[in-house]
Short mmCIF file of C-alpha atoms in Angstrom, two decimals:
data_model
loop_
_atom_site.label_atom_id
_atom_site.label_comp_id
_atom_site.label_asym_id
_atom_site.label_seq_id
_atom_site.Cartn_x
_atom_site.Cartn_y
_atom_site.Cartn_z
CA UNK A 24 -64.45 -82.66 -48.27
CA UNK A 25 -64.34 -80.51 -45.31
CA UNK A 26 -65.91 -77.20 -44.99
CA UNK A 27 -66.31 -74.67 -42.47
CA UNK A 28 -69.66 -72.88 -41.61
CA UNK A 29 -67.70 -69.59 -40.00
CA UNK A 30 -64.60 -69.90 -41.64
CA UNK A 31 -63.60 -66.23 -40.08
CA UNK A 32 -62.48 -67.80 -37.09
CA UNK A 33 -59.64 -69.65 -38.72
CA UNK A 34 -57.80 -66.41 -38.12
CA UNK A 35 -57.66 -67.52 -34.82
CA UNK A 36 -54.91 -70.34 -35.74
CA UNK A 37 -52.63 -67.26 -35.61
CA UNK A 38 -52.49 -67.38 -31.88
CA UNK A 39 -50.39 -70.30 -32.09
CA UNK A 40 -47.52 -67.90 -32.08
CA UNK A 41 -48.46 -67.13 -28.55
CA UNK A 42 -47.79 -70.31 -26.81
CA UNK A 43 -44.55 -70.91 -29.25
CA UNK A 44 -43.00 -67.74 -27.86
CA UNK A 45 -43.73 -68.33 -24.34
CA UNK A 46 -42.07 -71.64 -24.65
CA UNK A 47 -39.13 -69.89 -26.42
CA UNK A 48 -38.66 -66.89 -23.70
CA UNK A 49 -39.48 -69.11 -20.66
CA UNK A 50 -36.13 -70.84 -18.94
CA UNK A 51 -36.00 -73.04 -16.21
CA UNK A 52 -34.31 -71.67 -13.31
CA UNK A 53 -32.57 -74.24 -11.12
CA UNK A 54 -31.90 -73.79 -7.40
CA UNK A 55 -28.55 -71.76 -6.70
CA UNK A 56 -26.56 -73.01 -4.08
CA UNK A 57 -23.21 -71.04 -3.15
CA UNK A 58 -20.34 -73.22 -2.34
CA UNK A 59 -16.98 -72.23 -0.44
CA UNK A 60 -15.78 -68.76 -1.48
CA UNK A 61 -17.96 -68.34 -4.43
CA UNK A 62 -20.63 -66.91 -1.90
CA UNK A 63 -18.17 -63.54 -1.63
CA UNK A 64 -18.33 -63.15 -5.65
CA UNK A 65 -21.01 -60.71 -7.02
CA UNK A 66 -23.40 -61.80 -9.55
CA UNK A 67 -22.86 -60.10 -13.37
CA UNK A 68 -25.91 -59.67 -15.63
CA UNK A 69 -25.70 -62.35 -18.08
CA UNK A 70 -27.14 -61.91 -21.95
CA UNK A 71 -31.10 -62.87 -21.78
CA UNK A 72 -31.20 -64.65 -24.82
CA UNK A 73 -28.14 -66.90 -25.52
CA UNK A 74 -28.95 -69.99 -26.51
CA UNK A 75 -32.93 -69.85 -27.12
CA UNK A 76 -34.54 -73.21 -27.39
CA UNK A 77 -38.14 -74.69 -26.75
CA UNK A 78 -38.51 -75.93 -23.49
CA UNK A 79 -40.99 -78.41 -22.33
CA UNK A 80 -42.03 -79.65 -25.76
CA UNK A 81 -44.85 -82.12 -24.89
CA UNK A 82 -46.64 -79.17 -23.07
CA UNK A 83 -46.18 -77.08 -26.24
CA UNK A 84 -47.76 -79.55 -28.32
CA UNK A 85 -50.75 -80.15 -25.87
CA UNK A 86 -51.27 -76.55 -25.73
CA UNK A 87 -50.99 -76.09 -29.60
CA UNK A 88 -53.28 -79.02 -29.97
CA UNK A 89 -56.03 -77.14 -27.79
CA UNK A 90 -55.56 -73.79 -29.71
CA UNK A 91 -56.18 -76.08 -33.10
CA UNK A 92 -59.06 -77.56 -31.54
CA UNK A 93 -60.92 -74.47 -30.23
CA UNK A 94 -60.74 -72.64 -33.51
CA UNK A 95 -62.23 -75.89 -35.21
CA UNK A 96 -64.82 -75.66 -32.75
CA UNK A 97 -65.73 -72.18 -33.37
CA UNK A 98 -65.11 -72.36 -37.20
CA UNK A 99 -67.91 -75.22 -37.38
CA UNK A 100 -65.97 -77.82 -38.89
CA UNK A 101 -68.21 -80.45 -40.91
CA UNK A 102 -67.87 -83.09 -43.87
CA UNK A 103 -69.52 -82.15 -46.80
CA UNK A 104 -71.03 -85.03 -48.98
CA UNK A 105 -69.38 -85.02 -51.95
CA UNK A 106 -72.05 -87.24 -53.84
CA UNK A 107 -74.28 -83.91 -54.31
CA UNK A 108 -77.39 -85.33 -52.85
CA UNK A 109 -80.44 -83.51 -53.69
CA UNK A 110 -84.03 -83.94 -52.71
CA UNK A 111 -87.28 -82.93 -53.81
CA UNK A 112 -89.59 -83.18 -50.84
CA UNK A 113 -93.33 -83.29 -51.98
CA UNK A 114 -96.75 -82.71 -50.03
CA UNK A 115 -99.00 -85.49 -50.40
CA UNK A 116 -101.79 -83.18 -50.81
CA UNK A 117 -100.33 -81.85 -54.08
CA UNK A 118 -100.81 -85.55 -55.58
CA UNK A 119 -103.38 -84.19 -57.90
CA UNK A 120 -101.77 -80.91 -58.66
CA UNK A 121 -100.51 -81.36 -62.21
CA UNK A 122 -98.31 -78.57 -62.23
CA UNK A 123 -96.57 -79.38 -59.06
CA UNK A 124 -95.99 -83.26 -59.76
CA UNK A 125 -94.72 -82.41 -63.15
CA UNK A 126 -92.03 -80.46 -61.24
CA UNK A 127 -91.19 -83.45 -59.01
CA UNK A 128 -91.00 -85.44 -62.01
CA UNK A 129 -88.56 -83.30 -63.70
CA UNK A 130 -86.43 -82.68 -60.87
CA UNK A 131 -86.11 -86.51 -60.39
CA UNK A 132 -85.00 -86.96 -63.73
CA UNK A 133 -82.17 -84.77 -63.31
CA UNK A 134 -81.30 -86.79 -60.12
CA UNK A 135 -83.16 -85.62 -57.24
CA UNK A 136 -84.49 -88.21 -54.99
CA UNK A 137 -88.46 -87.89 -54.09
CA UNK A 138 -89.30 -87.81 -50.54
CA UNK A 139 -92.71 -86.81 -48.79
CA UNK A 140 -93.13 -83.76 -46.68
CA UNK A 141 -93.74 -85.70 -43.52
CA UNK A 142 -91.40 -86.46 -40.21
CA UNK A 143 -88.62 -88.42 -41.26
CA UNK A 144 -89.00 -87.48 -45.09
CA UNK A 145 -90.04 -91.05 -46.22
CA UNK A 146 -89.15 -92.27 -49.82
CA UNK A 147 -91.61 -91.93 -52.70
CA UNK A 148 -92.65 -95.75 -52.36
CA UNK A 149 -93.13 -95.73 -48.57
CA UNK A 150 -97.09 -95.15 -48.82
CA UNK A 151 -97.51 -95.31 -44.91
CA UNK A 152 -100.52 -93.44 -43.11
CA UNK A 153 -100.95 -89.63 -43.71
CA UNK A 154 -99.31 -87.78 -40.50
CA UNK A 155 -99.94 -84.45 -39.24
CA UNK A 156 -97.42 -82.03 -40.70
CA UNK A 157 -95.53 -79.33 -38.98
CA UNK A 158 -93.56 -77.20 -41.65
CA UNK A 159 -91.41 -75.25 -39.17
CA UNK A 160 -90.02 -78.49 -37.80
CA UNK A 161 -89.61 -80.36 -41.31
CA UNK A 162 -87.48 -77.07 -41.93
CA UNK A 163 -85.70 -77.69 -39.19
CA UNK A 164 -84.96 -81.32 -40.04
CA UNK A 165 -84.12 -80.47 -43.52
CA UNK A 166 -80.92 -78.28 -42.36
CA UNK A 167 -79.81 -81.22 -40.56
CA UNK A 168 -79.57 -83.43 -43.67
CA UNK A 169 -76.27 -81.99 -45.38
CA UNK A 170 -78.04 -82.19 -48.76
CA UNK A 171 -76.48 -80.35 -51.65
CA UNK A 172 -80.10 -78.91 -52.60
CA UNK A 173 -83.63 -79.48 -51.45
CA UNK A 174 -86.65 -78.37 -53.33
CA UNK A 175 -89.78 -78.43 -51.29
CA UNK A 176 -93.48 -78.46 -53.26
CA UNK A 177 -95.76 -77.67 -50.11
CA UNK A 178 -99.48 -76.35 -50.14
CA UNK A 179 -97.97 -73.81 -47.65
CA UNK A 180 -101.61 -74.18 -45.37
CA UNK A 181 -101.32 -71.88 -42.07
CA UNK A 182 -102.49 -74.58 -40.09
CA UNK A 183 -99.34 -76.58 -40.94
CA UNK A 184 -96.98 -73.99 -39.52
CA UNK A 185 -96.84 -74.77 -35.74
CA UNK A 186 -94.44 -73.27 -33.30
CA UNK A 187 -91.47 -71.34 -33.11
CA UNK A 188 -90.45 -69.62 -36.78
CA UNK A 189 -87.45 -71.53 -38.26
CA UNK A 190 -85.18 -69.75 -40.82
CA UNK A 191 -84.87 -71.19 -44.30
CA UNK A 192 -81.31 -72.71 -45.13
CA UNK A 193 -79.62 -71.35 -48.38
CA UNK A 194 -79.86 -74.85 -50.17
CA UNK A 195 -83.57 -75.35 -49.65
CA UNK A 196 -86.05 -73.70 -52.15
CA UNK A 197 -89.67 -73.73 -50.97
CA UNK A 198 -92.19 -73.74 -53.53
CA UNK A 199 -96.12 -72.89 -52.56
CA UNK A 200 -98.90 -74.41 -54.94
CA UNK A 201 -101.81 -73.08 -53.22
CA UNK A 202 -105.21 -75.42 -52.76
CA UNK A 203 -108.24 -74.59 -55.08
CA UNK A 204 -110.61 -72.42 -53.15
CA UNK A 205 -113.52 -74.60 -51.46
CA UNK A 206 -117.20 -74.07 -51.07
CA UNK A 207 -118.61 -76.50 -48.27
CA UNK A 208 -121.56 -76.64 -46.37
CA UNK A 209 -120.56 -77.74 -42.85
CA UNK A 210 -123.88 -78.04 -40.88
CA UNK A 211 -127.60 -77.38 -40.93
CA UNK A 212 -129.95 -75.61 -38.41
CA UNK A 213 -133.56 -75.23 -38.22
CA UNK A 214 -134.68 -72.46 -35.40
CA UNK A 215 -137.88 -70.29 -35.71
CA UNK A 216 -139.25 -72.27 -38.38
CA UNK A 217 -136.47 -71.05 -40.51
CA UNK A 218 -134.00 -73.86 -42.11
CA UNK A 219 -130.28 -72.58 -42.66
CA UNK A 220 -127.41 -74.21 -44.04
CA UNK A 221 -123.77 -72.81 -42.54
CA UNK A 222 -121.37 -72.53 -45.61
CA UNK A 223 -117.53 -72.08 -45.13
CA UNK A 224 -115.53 -70.28 -48.13
CA UNK A 225 -112.24 -71.00 -47.95
CA UNK A 226 -109.06 -69.94 -50.39
CA UNK A 227 -105.22 -69.03 -50.04
CA UNK A 228 -105.96 -65.85 -48.80
CA UNK A 229 -108.67 -65.78 -46.44
CA UNK A 230 -111.76 -67.87 -44.96
CA UNK A 231 -115.24 -66.99 -44.13
CA UNK A 232 -118.79 -68.00 -43.18
CA UNK A 233 -122.35 -67.49 -44.65
CA UNK A 234 -125.81 -68.95 -43.79
CA UNK A 235 -128.20 -69.69 -46.49
CA UNK A 236 -131.62 -70.00 -45.88
CA UNK A 237 -133.08 -73.12 -47.81
CA UNK A 238 -136.36 -74.91 -47.98
CA UNK A 239 -135.24 -78.14 -46.79
CA UNK A 240 -132.14 -79.33 -45.36
CA UNK A 241 -130.13 -81.91 -47.29
CA UNK A 242 -130.23 -85.58 -45.40
CA UNK A 243 -126.51 -85.79 -45.78
CA UNK A 244 -125.83 -82.69 -43.97
CA UNK A 245 -125.03 -83.08 -39.95
CA UNK A 246 -127.66 -81.20 -38.03
CA UNK A 247 -126.12 -79.96 -34.30
CA UNK A 248 -128.62 -80.36 -31.80
CA UNK A 249 -129.74 -77.44 -29.56
CA UNK A 250 -127.41 -76.20 -26.93
CA UNK A 251 -129.25 -76.76 -23.53
CA UNK A 252 -128.09 -73.96 -20.92
CA UNK A 253 -129.06 -73.75 -17.56
CA UNK A 254 -128.52 -69.93 -16.14
CA UNK A 255 -128.93 -70.18 -12.25
CA UNK A 256 -128.96 -66.89 -10.37
CA UNK A 257 -129.56 -66.17 -6.70
CA UNK A 258 -130.72 -63.27 -4.96
CA UNK A 259 -128.11 -60.31 -5.63
CA UNK A 260 -126.78 -61.58 -8.88
CA UNK A 261 -129.74 -59.62 -10.90
CA UNK A 262 -127.21 -57.41 -12.87
CA UNK A 263 -124.91 -60.38 -13.85
CA UNK A 264 -127.75 -62.28 -14.55
CA UNK A 265 -128.89 -59.58 -16.87
CA UNK A 266 -125.72 -59.08 -18.81
CA UNK A 267 -125.14 -63.02 -19.34
CA UNK A 268 -128.93 -63.02 -20.80
CA UNK A 269 -127.92 -60.22 -23.04
CA UNK A 270 -124.94 -61.97 -24.42
CA UNK A 271 -127.26 -65.26 -24.89
CA UNK A 272 -129.51 -63.31 -26.90
CA UNK A 273 -126.74 -61.97 -29.03
CA UNK A 274 -125.32 -65.57 -29.65
CA UNK A 275 -128.72 -66.93 -30.54
CA UNK A 276 -128.66 -64.95 -33.70
CA UNK A 277 -125.95 -67.43 -34.94
CA UNK A 278 -127.20 -69.88 -37.13
CA UNK A 279 -127.38 -72.27 -33.88
CA UNK A 280 -129.98 -73.37 -31.51
CA UNK A 281 -129.96 -72.21 -27.90
CA UNK A 282 -132.66 -73.31 -25.09
CA UNK A 283 -132.12 -71.34 -21.94
CA UNK A 284 -133.91 -72.45 -18.66
CA UNK A 285 -133.58 -70.66 -15.19
CA UNK A 286 -133.50 -73.92 -13.25
CA UNK A 287 -130.78 -76.70 -13.16
CA UNK A 288 -132.01 -78.84 -16.10
CA UNK A 289 -130.54 -82.83 -15.95
CA UNK A 290 -129.82 -83.02 -19.70
CA UNK A 291 -128.00 -79.54 -19.82
CA UNK A 292 -125.04 -79.08 -21.85
CA UNK A 293 -123.84 -75.81 -19.61
CA UNK A 294 -124.81 -74.43 -16.31
CA UNK A 295 -123.95 -70.79 -15.58
CA UNK A 296 -123.98 -70.74 -11.55
CA UNK A 297 -124.38 -67.27 -10.19
CA UNK A 298 -124.61 -67.97 -6.72
CA UNK A 299 -122.70 -68.05 -3.54
CA UNK A 300 -123.97 -71.51 -2.65
CA UNK A 301 -121.35 -74.50 -4.01
CA UNK A 302 -121.75 -75.81 -7.42
CA UNK A 303 -124.14 -78.97 -7.80
CA UNK A 304 -122.93 -82.45 -9.14
CA UNK A 305 -123.86 -82.50 -12.92
CA UNK A 306 -122.10 -83.99 -16.10
CA UNK A 307 -122.73 -80.40 -17.75
CA UNK A 308 -119.63 -77.66 -18.44
CA UNK A 309 -120.13 -75.20 -15.47
CA UNK A 310 -119.48 -71.57 -15.57
CA UNK A 311 -119.67 -70.37 -11.78
CA UNK A 312 -118.84 -67.15 -10.19
CA UNK A 313 -115.86 -66.46 -7.50
CA UNK A 314 -114.97 -64.08 -4.99
CA UNK A 315 -111.52 -63.56 -6.49
CA UNK A 316 -111.10 -60.78 -9.19
CA UNK A 317 -109.74 -61.79 -12.30
CA UNK A 318 -110.61 -62.21 -15.81
CA UNK A 319 -114.08 -63.08 -16.88
CA UNK A 320 -114.52 -66.64 -18.32
CA UNK A 321 -111.23 -68.01 -16.60
CA UNK A 322 -110.74 -71.70 -17.28
CA UNK A 323 -110.20 -73.47 -14.23
CA UNK A 324 -110.28 -77.00 -15.48
CA UNK A 325 -111.22 -78.65 -18.91
CA UNK A 326 -114.88 -78.23 -17.79
CA UNK A 327 -115.06 -75.30 -15.73
CA UNK A 328 -114.82 -71.58 -15.96
CA UNK A 329 -115.06 -68.79 -13.51
CA UNK A 330 -116.52 -65.13 -13.30
CA UNK A 331 -115.61 -62.55 -10.68
CA UNK A 332 -118.57 -62.30 -8.01
CA UNK A 333 -119.52 -58.88 -8.96
CA UNK A 334 -118.95 -57.48 -12.82
CA UNK A 335 -120.09 -54.71 -14.61
CA UNK A 336 -121.25 -54.05 -18.09
CA UNK A 337 -118.17 -52.14 -18.91
CA UNK A 338 -116.32 -54.98 -17.36
CA UNK A 339 -117.99 -57.36 -19.88
CA UNK A 340 -117.52 -54.95 -23.16
CA UNK A 341 -113.59 -54.68 -22.40
CA UNK A 342 -113.25 -58.41 -21.87
CA UNK A 343 -115.43 -59.22 -24.97
CA UNK A 344 -117.59 -61.51 -22.76
CA UNK A 345 -120.04 -62.13 -25.77
CA UNK A 346 -117.58 -63.09 -28.21
CA UNK A 347 -115.75 -65.53 -25.55
CA UNK A 348 -118.95 -66.94 -24.39
CA UNK A 349 -119.71 -67.88 -28.16
CA UNK A 350 -116.64 -69.40 -28.66
CA UNK A 351 -116.91 -71.51 -25.68
CA UNK A 352 -120.50 -72.68 -26.43
CA UNK A 353 -119.97 -73.32 -30.05
CA UNK A 354 -116.58 -75.03 -29.86
CA UNK A 355 -117.74 -78.55 -29.99
CA UNK A 356 -119.75 -77.78 -33.17
CA UNK A 357 -117.19 -76.28 -35.02
CA UNK A 358 -114.75 -79.27 -33.86
CA UNK A 359 -117.51 -82.08 -35.43
CA UNK A 360 -117.83 -79.79 -38.23
CA UNK A 361 -114.09 -80.73 -39.37
CA UNK A 362 -114.12 -76.93 -41.13
CA UNK A 363 -111.35 -76.52 -43.93
CA UNK A 364 -109.08 -73.84 -44.25
CA UNK A 365 -107.02 -73.09 -47.20
CA UNK A 366 -105.36 -70.08 -46.09
CA UNK A 367 -101.51 -70.30 -47.09
CA UNK A 368 -98.37 -68.68 -46.15
CA UNK A 369 -96.52 -67.08 -49.33
CA UNK A 370 -93.08 -68.61 -50.44
CA UNK A 371 -92.05 -65.36 -50.44
CA UNK A 372 -92.12 -64.92 -46.80
CA UNK A 373 -90.10 -68.13 -46.44
CA UNK A 374 -87.54 -66.95 -48.97
CA UNK A 375 -86.98 -63.94 -47.05
CA UNK A 376 -85.63 -65.55 -43.88
CA UNK A 377 -82.04 -65.81 -43.36
CA UNK A 378 -80.01 -68.70 -41.69
CA UNK A 379 -77.10 -69.17 -40.31
CA UNK A 380 -74.78 -71.49 -41.92
CA UNK A 381 -73.81 -73.12 -38.08
CA UNK A 382 -77.69 -74.34 -37.98
CA UNK A 383 -77.13 -76.53 -41.39
CA UNK A 384 -74.25 -78.68 -39.62
CA UNK A 385 -75.52 -81.74 -37.39
CA UNK A 386 -73.92 -81.80 -33.60
CA UNK A 387 -71.87 -84.96 -34.76
CA UNK A 388 -68.88 -83.43 -35.62
CA UNK A 389 -69.05 -80.80 -32.99
CA UNK A 390 -69.72 -83.08 -30.54
CA UNK A 391 -66.72 -85.05 -31.31
CA UNK A 392 -64.34 -82.09 -31.61
CA UNK A 393 -65.57 -80.89 -28.14
CA UNK A 394 -64.82 -84.68 -26.38
CA UNK A 395 -61.41 -84.74 -27.86
CA UNK A 396 -61.07 -81.06 -26.81
CA UNK A 397 -61.90 -82.01 -22.91
CA UNK A 398 -59.81 -84.89 -22.93
CA UNK A 399 -56.40 -82.85 -24.39
CA UNK A 400 -57.33 -80.32 -21.87
CA UNK A 401 -57.44 -82.92 -19.32
CA UNK A 402 -53.99 -84.18 -20.28
CA UNK A 403 -52.39 -80.83 -20.58
CA UNK A 404 -53.49 -80.06 -16.90
CA UNK A 405 -52.02 -83.15 -15.50
CA UNK A 406 -48.83 -82.81 -17.18
CA UNK A 407 -48.45 -78.88 -16.49
CA UNK A 408 -48.93 -80.10 -12.80
CA UNK A 409 -46.39 -82.46 -12.79
CA UNK A 410 -43.76 -80.44 -14.70
CA UNK A 411 -44.93 -77.45 -12.42
CA UNK A 412 -45.64 -75.42 -15.13
#
């Protein structure tokens, strides 16, 4: 079935009258050659519209075809599948959710085809390995499937919405089934004769952490080793060294263990180099000073960050030095802990977005029309040149 995404452009077909009128009114004038005594006769005005007829029928047909193709391009011509294909697209993380699976089964009974919410939307019997999900990308791909209807059953996790926001098509219904709240102990640490367990609480609305003192750390709980930091400061960097030391003391109040030395330790994880001398060869990650001005802790490579040669306490406060330094030092710990995050994007947020119907159509039809348009335009130009029109 032929349909249009922008049917208002079909009014452009009225422009077909323009080339018809031009070809009706145009008359091909021949060369006038005065012969004998006729040259002395005075030319009289003749009736302009006697015997009106269409001229250059081939050119007229080509130009009419060009206008029709242009209107079809602007109107967004596409072929609608009359088989009324419909999908129910299910997130594999909802396999234990009885409400979601019951809804999916009921839709399958009504003729919907079960697909997985993954790249390419594999069928239900495809039990391939789990792949990372990007829901914005999935929405964009769904719009190109020319489906009659699609119902998406998703966890709506915020971590699965990556990149640019994509509008939800009018034929797509997005249902969010929130995951159950979780409480998970991620790691333990022993510092100053105190044993602490770091616990994460996560639900559909928020994720937060708590530290709980215990008498004994569970054997199954990972215990990150202390972070070894070498803070080396030459003469003239006393102010910067005091600021860095104060930041490290503040970070040490977190449930992590930090060991700080004022000399380069061979097993250091981090080297904070406050000196005009070149940085030494080391396997540690390095924070060093540079004469250039700029932001604090500006990354220079995967293992190096730089500080301005002279920075004040006000600059440290304005640039959140302590917070950014803590994020750097604890990045490996949080990565190894595999912290869950059940925060979800409400379905109402997705349903409020609007979509231009042109985005539902794949590029296949329009590409073919565009190529045909260019071919006809080339032929029309050649014929017009030959006919001198």
